[in-house]
Amino acid sequence: MIQTFDYDDGEQRLIVRFVSGLVYAYAGVPAEIAAGLREASSKGHYFTESIRDHFPFTRLRGGVDRRALGRGDATLHEER
C-alpha cells in the first residue's frame, strides 16, 4: 500500500507515496502519529486506522517536491 513516506516536523505534514504512484500530503499530523507510522509493523494498517480519514490531504502532482518539505536533505522512508 505505502511505498515511501516522509514527515516535516515544522509543517506537521506527512507526505505519502503509495505503490500506485500517487502521492498525497496530509496536513496537521502530530509528530507522534508520524512516529507511529515509522514504527508500525504494518504501515498500511496503521495508515488506515490512524491517518486516512483523520487529516485533511492534498494530492501532489508529479511526486514529492523536497523544497516543499522545508528542508533540502529530506529522505523518504521505504516500506519493506
Short mmCIF file of C-alpha atoms in Angstrom, two decimals:
data_model
loop_
_atom_site.label_atom_id
_atom_site.label_comp_id
_atom_site.label_asym_id
_atom_site.label_seq_id
_atom_site.Cartn_x
_atom_site.Cartn_y
_atom_site.Cartn_z
CA MET A 1 0.00 0.00 0.00
CA ILE A 2 2.66 2.55 1.07
CA GLN A 3 5.86 2.73 -0.94
CA THR A 4 7.59 5.63 0.84
CA PHE A 5 6.80 8.44 3.27
CA ASP A 6 8.37 11.49 4.83
CA TYR A 7 7.40 13.84 7.63
CA ASP A 8 8.11 17.54 8.05
CA ASP A 9 8.08 18.39 11.79
CA GLY A 10 7.89 22.14 11.29
CA GLU A 11 4.90 21.93 8.97
CA GLN A 12 3.37 18.86 10.64
CA ARG A 13 2.95 17.46 7.14
CA LEU A 14 3.15 13.81 6.18
CA ILE A 15 3.95 13.01 2.55
CA VAL A 16 2.95 9.50 1.46
CA ARG A 17 3.76 7.82 -1.86
CA PHE A 18 1.58 4.79 -2.48
CA VAL A 19 2.60 1.78 -4.57
CA SER A 20 0.13 3.05 -7.19
CA GLY A 21 2.46 6.02 -7.70
CA LEU A 22 0.03 8.54 -6.24
CA VAL A 23 1.47 10.99 -3.71
CA TYR A 24 -0.54 12.75 -1.01
CA ALA A 25 0.33 15.36 1.62
CA TYR A 26 -1.56 15.08 4.94
CA ALA A 27 -1.73 18.30 6.99
CA GLY A 28 -1.74 18.75 10.75
CA VAL A 29 -0.30 15.32 11.52
CA PRO A 30 1.26 15.32 15.02
CA ALA A 31 4.83 14.06 15.35
CA GLU A 32 3.70 11.11 17.48
CA ILE A 33 1.36 9.90 14.71
CA ALA A 34 4.20 10.10 12.17
CA ALA A 35 6.49 8.25 14.59
CA GLY A 36 3.81 5.59 14.97
CA LEU A 37 3.77 5.10 11.20
CA ARG A 38 7.55 4.83 11.14
CA GLU A 39 7.49 2.18 13.90
CA ALA A 40 4.42 0.23 12.76
CA SER A 41 4.98 -3.33 11.61
CA SER A 42 2.13 -2.88 9.12
CA LYS A 43 2.36 0.61 7.61
CA GLY A 44 -0.84 0.10 5.62
CA HIS A 45 -2.87 -0.92 8.64
CA TYR A 46 -1.54 1.92 10.78
CA PHE A 47 -2.21 4.40 7.97
CA THR A 48 -5.78 3.18 7.56
CA GLU A 49 -6.53 3.26 11.29
CA SER A 50 -4.70 6.43 12.35
CA ILE A 51 -4.23 8.74 9.35
CA ARG A 52 -6.64 8.15 6.49
CA ASP A 53 -9.93 9.97 7.07
CA HIS A 54 -8.42 11.73 10.13
CA PHE A 55 -6.41 14.53 8.48
CA PRO A 56 -7.00 16.86 5.53
CA PHE A 57 -4.97 15.94 2.47
CA THR A 58 -3.88 17.18 -0.92
CA ARG A 59 -2.89 15.05 -3.87
CA LEU A 60 0.51 16.15 -5.16
CA ARG A 61 1.20 16.21 -8.87
CA GLY A 62 4.43 14.67 -10.06
CA GLY A 63 5.59 13.37 -6.71
CA VAL A 64 7.37 15.00 -3.79
CA ASP A 65 9.00 18.41 -4.14
CA ARG A 66 11.62 18.23 -1.41
CA ARG A 67 11.80 22.03 -1.25
CA ALA A 68 8.13 21.99 -0.25
CA LEU A 69 9.11 19.94 2.79
CA GLY A 70 11.15 22.87 4.06
CA ARG A 71 14.47 21.07 4.07
CA GLY A 72 16.80 20.06 1.27
CA ASP A 73 18.06 16.88 2.89
CA ALA A 74 14.68 15.19 3.29
CA THR A 75 14.65 11.44 2.84
CA LEU A 76 11.75 9.16 2.16
CA HIS A 77 11.24 6.09 4.32
CA GLU A 78 10.70 2.99 2.24
CA GLU A 79 8.12 0.40 3.19
CA ARG A 80 9.75 -3.03 3.20
#
